Coordinates of N, CA, C and O in Angstrom, one line a residue:
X273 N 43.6 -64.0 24.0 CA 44.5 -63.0 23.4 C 44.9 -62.0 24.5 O 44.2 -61.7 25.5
X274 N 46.0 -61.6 24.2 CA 46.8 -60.4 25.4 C 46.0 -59.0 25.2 O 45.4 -58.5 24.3
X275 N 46.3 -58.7 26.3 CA 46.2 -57.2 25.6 C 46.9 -56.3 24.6 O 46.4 -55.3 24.0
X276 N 48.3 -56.8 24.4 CA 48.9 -56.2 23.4 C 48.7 -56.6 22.4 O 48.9 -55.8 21.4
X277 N 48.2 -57.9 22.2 CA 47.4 -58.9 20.9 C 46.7 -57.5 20.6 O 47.2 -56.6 19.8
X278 N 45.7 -57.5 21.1 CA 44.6 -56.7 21.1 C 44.6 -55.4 20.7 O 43.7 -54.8 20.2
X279 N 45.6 -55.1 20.9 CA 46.0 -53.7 20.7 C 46.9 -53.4 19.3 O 47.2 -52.4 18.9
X280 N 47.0 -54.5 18.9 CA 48.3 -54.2 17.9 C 47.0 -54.2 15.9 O 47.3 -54.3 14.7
X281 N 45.8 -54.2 16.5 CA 44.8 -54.0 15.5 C 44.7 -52.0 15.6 O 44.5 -51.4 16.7
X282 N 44.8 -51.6 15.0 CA 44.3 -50.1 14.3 C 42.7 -49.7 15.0 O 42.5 -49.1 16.0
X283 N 42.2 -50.2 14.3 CA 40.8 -50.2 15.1 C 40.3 -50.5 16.7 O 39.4 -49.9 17.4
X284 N 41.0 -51.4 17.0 CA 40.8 -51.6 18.4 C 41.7 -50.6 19.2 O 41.1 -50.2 20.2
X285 N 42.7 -50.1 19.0 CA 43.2 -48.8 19.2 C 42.6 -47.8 19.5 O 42.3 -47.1 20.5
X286 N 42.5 -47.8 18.6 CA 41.1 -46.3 18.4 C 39.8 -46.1 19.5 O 39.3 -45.2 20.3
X287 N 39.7 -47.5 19.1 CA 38.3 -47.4 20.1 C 38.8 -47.2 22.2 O 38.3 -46.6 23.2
X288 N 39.7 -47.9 22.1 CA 40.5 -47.9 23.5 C 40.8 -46.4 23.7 O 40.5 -45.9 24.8
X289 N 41.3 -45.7 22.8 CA 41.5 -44.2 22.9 C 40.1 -43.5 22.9 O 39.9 -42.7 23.9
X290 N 39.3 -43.5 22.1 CA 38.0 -43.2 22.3 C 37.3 -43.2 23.5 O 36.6 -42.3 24.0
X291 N 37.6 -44.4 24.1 CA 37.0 -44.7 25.0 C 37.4 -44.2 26.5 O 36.6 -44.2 27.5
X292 N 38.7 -44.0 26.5 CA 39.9 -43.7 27.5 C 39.1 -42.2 27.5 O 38.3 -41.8 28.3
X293 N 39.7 -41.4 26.3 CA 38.9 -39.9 26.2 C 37.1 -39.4 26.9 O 36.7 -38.3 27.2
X294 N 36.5 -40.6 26.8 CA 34.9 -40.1 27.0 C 34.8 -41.0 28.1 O 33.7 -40.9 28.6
X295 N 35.6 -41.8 28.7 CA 34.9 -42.7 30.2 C 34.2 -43.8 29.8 O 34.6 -44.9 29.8
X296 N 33.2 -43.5 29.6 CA 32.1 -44.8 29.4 C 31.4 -44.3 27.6 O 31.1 -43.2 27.3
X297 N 31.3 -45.5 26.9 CA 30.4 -45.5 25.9 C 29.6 -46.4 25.5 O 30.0 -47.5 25.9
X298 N 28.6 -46.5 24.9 CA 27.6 -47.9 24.4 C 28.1 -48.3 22.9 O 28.3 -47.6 21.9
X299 N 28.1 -49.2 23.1 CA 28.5 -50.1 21.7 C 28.0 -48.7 20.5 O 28.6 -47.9 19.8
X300 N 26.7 -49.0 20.8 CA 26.3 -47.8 19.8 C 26.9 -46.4 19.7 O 26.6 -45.8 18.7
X301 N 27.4 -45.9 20.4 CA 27.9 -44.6 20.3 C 29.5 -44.6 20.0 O 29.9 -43.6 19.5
X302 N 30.4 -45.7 20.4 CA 31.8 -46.0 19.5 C 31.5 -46.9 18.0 O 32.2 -46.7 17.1
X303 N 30.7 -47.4 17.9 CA 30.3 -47.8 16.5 C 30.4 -46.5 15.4 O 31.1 -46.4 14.4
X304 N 29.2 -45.5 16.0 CA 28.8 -44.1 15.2 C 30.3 -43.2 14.5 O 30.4 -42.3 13.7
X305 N 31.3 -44.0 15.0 CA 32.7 -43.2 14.4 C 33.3 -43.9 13.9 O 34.4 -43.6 13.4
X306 N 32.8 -45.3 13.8 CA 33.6 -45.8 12.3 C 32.8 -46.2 11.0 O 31.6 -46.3 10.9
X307 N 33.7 -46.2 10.1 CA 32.9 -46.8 9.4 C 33.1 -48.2 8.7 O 33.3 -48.6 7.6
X308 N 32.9 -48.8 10.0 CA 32.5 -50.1 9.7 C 31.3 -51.1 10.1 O 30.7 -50.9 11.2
X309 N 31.2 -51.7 9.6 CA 29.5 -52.2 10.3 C 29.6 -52.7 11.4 O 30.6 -53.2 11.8
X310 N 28.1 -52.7 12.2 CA 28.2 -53.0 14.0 C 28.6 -53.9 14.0 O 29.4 -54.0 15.0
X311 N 28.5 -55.2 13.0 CA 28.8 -56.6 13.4 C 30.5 -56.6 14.0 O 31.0 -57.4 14.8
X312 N 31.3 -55.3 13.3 CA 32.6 -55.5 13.3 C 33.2 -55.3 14.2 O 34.2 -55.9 14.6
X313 N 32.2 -53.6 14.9 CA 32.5 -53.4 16.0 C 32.1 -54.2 17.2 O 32.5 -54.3 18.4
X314 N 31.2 -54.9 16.5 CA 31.3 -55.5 18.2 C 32.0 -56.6 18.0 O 31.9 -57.1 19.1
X315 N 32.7 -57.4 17.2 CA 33.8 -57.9 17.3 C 34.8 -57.5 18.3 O 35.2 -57.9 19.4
X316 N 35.1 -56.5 17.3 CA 36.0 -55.5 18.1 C 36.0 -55.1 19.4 O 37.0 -54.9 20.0
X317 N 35.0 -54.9 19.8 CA 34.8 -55.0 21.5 C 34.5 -56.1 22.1 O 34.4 -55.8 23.3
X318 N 34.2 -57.4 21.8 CA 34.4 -58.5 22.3 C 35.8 -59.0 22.5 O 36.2 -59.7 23.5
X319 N 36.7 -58.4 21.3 CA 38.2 -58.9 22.0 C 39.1 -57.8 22.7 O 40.2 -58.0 23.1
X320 N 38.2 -56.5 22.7 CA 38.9 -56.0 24.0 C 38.3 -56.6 25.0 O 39.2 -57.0 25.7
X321 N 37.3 -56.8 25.4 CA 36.6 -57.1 26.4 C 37.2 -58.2 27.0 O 37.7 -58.3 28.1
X322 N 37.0 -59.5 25.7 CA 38.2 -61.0 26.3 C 39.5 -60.5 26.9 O 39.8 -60.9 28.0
X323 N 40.2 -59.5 26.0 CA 41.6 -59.3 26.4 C 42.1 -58.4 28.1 O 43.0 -58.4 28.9
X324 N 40.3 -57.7 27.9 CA 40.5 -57.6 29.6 C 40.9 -56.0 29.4 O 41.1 -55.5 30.4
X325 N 41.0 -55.1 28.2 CA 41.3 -54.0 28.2 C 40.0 -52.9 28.6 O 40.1 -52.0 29.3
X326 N 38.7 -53.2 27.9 CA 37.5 -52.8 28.3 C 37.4 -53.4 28.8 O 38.1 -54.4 28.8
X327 N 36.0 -53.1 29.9 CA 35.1 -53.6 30.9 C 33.9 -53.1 30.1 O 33.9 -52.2 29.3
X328 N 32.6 -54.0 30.4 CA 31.6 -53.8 29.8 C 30.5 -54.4 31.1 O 30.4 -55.3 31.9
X329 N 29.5 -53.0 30.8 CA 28.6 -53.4 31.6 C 27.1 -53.6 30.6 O 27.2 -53.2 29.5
X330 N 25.6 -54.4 31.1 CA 24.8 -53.9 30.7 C 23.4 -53.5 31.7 O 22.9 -54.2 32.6
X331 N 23.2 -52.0 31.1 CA 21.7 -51.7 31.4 C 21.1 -51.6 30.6 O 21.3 -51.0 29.5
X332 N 19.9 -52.4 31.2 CA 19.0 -53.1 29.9 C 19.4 -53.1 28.9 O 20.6 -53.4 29.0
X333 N 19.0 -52.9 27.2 CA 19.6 -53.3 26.2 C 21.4 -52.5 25.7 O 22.1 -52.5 24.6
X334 N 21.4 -52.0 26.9 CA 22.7 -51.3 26.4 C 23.7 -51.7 26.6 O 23.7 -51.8 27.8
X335 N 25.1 -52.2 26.2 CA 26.0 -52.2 26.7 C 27.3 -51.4 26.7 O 28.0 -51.4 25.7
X336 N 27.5 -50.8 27.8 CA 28.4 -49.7 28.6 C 30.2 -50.1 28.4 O 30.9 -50.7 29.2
X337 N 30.5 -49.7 27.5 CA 32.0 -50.4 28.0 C 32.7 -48.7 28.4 O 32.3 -47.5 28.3
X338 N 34.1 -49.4 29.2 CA 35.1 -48.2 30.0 C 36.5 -49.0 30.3 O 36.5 -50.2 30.4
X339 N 37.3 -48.3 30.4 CA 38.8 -49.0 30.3 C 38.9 -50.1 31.5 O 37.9 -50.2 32.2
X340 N 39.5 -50.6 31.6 CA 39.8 -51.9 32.6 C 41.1 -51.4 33.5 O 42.1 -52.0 33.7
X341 N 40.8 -50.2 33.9 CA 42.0 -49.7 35.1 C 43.1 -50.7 35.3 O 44.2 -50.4 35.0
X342 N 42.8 -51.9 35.7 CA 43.7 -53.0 36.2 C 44.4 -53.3 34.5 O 45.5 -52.8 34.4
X343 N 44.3 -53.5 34.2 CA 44.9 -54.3 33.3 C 45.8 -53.1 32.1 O 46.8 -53.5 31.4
X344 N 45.4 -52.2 32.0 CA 45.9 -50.5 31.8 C 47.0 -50.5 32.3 O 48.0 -50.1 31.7
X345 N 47.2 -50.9 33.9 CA 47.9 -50.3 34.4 C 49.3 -52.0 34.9 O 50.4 -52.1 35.4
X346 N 48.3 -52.9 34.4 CA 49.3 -54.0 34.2 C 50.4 -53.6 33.0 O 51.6 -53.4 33.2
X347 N 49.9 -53.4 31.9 CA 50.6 -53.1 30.5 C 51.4 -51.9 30.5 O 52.2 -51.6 29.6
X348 N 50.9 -50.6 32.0 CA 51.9 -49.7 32.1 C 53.1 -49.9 32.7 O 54.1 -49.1 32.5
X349 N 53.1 -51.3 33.8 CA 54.2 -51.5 34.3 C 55.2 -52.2 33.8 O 56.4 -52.0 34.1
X350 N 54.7 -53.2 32.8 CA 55.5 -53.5 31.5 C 56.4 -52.8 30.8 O 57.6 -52.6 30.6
X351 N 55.0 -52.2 30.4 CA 56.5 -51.0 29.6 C 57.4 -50.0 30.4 O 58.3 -49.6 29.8
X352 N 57.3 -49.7 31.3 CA 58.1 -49.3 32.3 C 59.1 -49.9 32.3 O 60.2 -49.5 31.9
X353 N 58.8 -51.2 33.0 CA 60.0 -52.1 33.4 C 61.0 -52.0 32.1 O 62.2 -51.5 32.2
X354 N 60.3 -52.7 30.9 CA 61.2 -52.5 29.6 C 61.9 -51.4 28.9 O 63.0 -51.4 28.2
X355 N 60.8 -49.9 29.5 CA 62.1 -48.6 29.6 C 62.9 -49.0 30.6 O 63.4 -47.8 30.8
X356 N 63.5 -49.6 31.2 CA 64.0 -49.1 32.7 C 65.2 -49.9 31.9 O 66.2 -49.3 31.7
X357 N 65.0 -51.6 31.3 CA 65.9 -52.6 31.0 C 66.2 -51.3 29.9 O 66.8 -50.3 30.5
X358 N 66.0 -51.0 28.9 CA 66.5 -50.3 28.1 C 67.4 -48.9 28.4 O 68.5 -48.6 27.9
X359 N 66.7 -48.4 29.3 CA 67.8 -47.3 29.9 C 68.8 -47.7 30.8 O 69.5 -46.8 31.3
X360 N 68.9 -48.9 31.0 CA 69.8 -49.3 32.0 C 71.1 -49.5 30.6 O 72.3 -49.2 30.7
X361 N 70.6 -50.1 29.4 CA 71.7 -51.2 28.4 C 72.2 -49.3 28.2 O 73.1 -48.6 28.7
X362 N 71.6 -49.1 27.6 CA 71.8 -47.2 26.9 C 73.0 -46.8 27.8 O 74.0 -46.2 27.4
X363 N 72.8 -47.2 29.4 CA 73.9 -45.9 30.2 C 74.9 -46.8 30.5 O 75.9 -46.4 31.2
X364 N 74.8 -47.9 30.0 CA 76.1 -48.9 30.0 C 76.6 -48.7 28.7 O 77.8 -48.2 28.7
X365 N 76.2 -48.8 27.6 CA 76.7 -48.0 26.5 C 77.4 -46.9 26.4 O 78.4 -47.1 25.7
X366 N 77.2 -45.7 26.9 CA 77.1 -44.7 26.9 C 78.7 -44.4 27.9 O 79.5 -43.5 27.8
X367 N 78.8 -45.5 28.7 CA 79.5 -45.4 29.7 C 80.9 -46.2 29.3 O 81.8 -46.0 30.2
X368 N 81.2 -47.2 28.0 CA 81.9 -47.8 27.2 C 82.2 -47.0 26.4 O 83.3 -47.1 25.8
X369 N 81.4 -45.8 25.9 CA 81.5 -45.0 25.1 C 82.1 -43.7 25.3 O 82.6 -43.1 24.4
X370 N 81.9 -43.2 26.6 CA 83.0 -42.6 27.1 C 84.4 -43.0 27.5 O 85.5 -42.4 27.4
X371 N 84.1 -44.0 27.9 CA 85.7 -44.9 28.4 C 86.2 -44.9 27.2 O 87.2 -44.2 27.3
X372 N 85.9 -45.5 25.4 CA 86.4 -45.4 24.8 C 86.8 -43.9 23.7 O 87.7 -44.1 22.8
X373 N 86.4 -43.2 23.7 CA 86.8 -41.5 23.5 C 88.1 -41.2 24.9 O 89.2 -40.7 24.7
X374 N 87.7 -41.6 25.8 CA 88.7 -41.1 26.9 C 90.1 -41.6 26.2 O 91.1 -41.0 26.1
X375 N 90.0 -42.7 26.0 CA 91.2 -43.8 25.9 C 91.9 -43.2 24.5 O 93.1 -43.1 24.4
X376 N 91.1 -42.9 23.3 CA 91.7 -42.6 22.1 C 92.5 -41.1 22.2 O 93.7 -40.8 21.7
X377 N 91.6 -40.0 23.0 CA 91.9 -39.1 23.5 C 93.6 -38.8 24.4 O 94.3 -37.8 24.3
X378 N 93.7 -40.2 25.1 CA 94.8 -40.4 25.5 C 95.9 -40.5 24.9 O 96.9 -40.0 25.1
X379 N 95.5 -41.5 23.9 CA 96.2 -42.5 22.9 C 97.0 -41.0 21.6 O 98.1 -40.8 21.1
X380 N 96.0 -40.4 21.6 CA 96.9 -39.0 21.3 C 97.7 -38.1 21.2 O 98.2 -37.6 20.2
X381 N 97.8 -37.9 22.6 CA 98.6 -37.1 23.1 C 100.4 -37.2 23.3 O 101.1 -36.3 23.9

């Protein structure tokens, strides 16, 4: 699964934001804010973890997850790039759309 796979669940959201906000947490202490049972959450953090959006460490019985810098910052350049295609179509638009006001404008006079 993608990261955007991954992301496009409510819950898994959450916890990514959660987690983004406090740095590091243990399964157990992002669990404590939902309410849903651990089995779910840690679902839920096994497919951030597959998807590469958390990193997950363990000491001893704990395990530590924290955002996945690299892969954060893969999906930030994505959407960048797709603002960029998008503001590029907009000021070509925009620029048709002047040309055509100019022209009626003309067409008036």
């Amino acid at each position: 699964m993608n990261a955007f796979a991954a992301l496009a669940d409510d819950t898994r959201m959450e916890i990514v934001r959660l987690v983004a906000k406090n740095g590091e947490l243990t399964s157990t202490e992002i669990g404590q804010n939902f309410k849903i049972s651990p089995p779910a959450i840690s679902h839920h953090l096994k497919v951030l973890k597959s998807s590469k959006v958390l990193n997950m460490k363990k000491e001893a019985q704990k395990r530590i997850y924290s955002l996945n810098g690299t892969s954060i910052n893969e999906m930030q350049d994505w959407l960048l790039d797709i603002v960029d295609l998008w503001n590029k179509h907009l000021d070509k638009l925009d620029r048709y759309v002047s040309k055509i006001k100019k022209e009626r404008a003309r067409d008036k006079k």
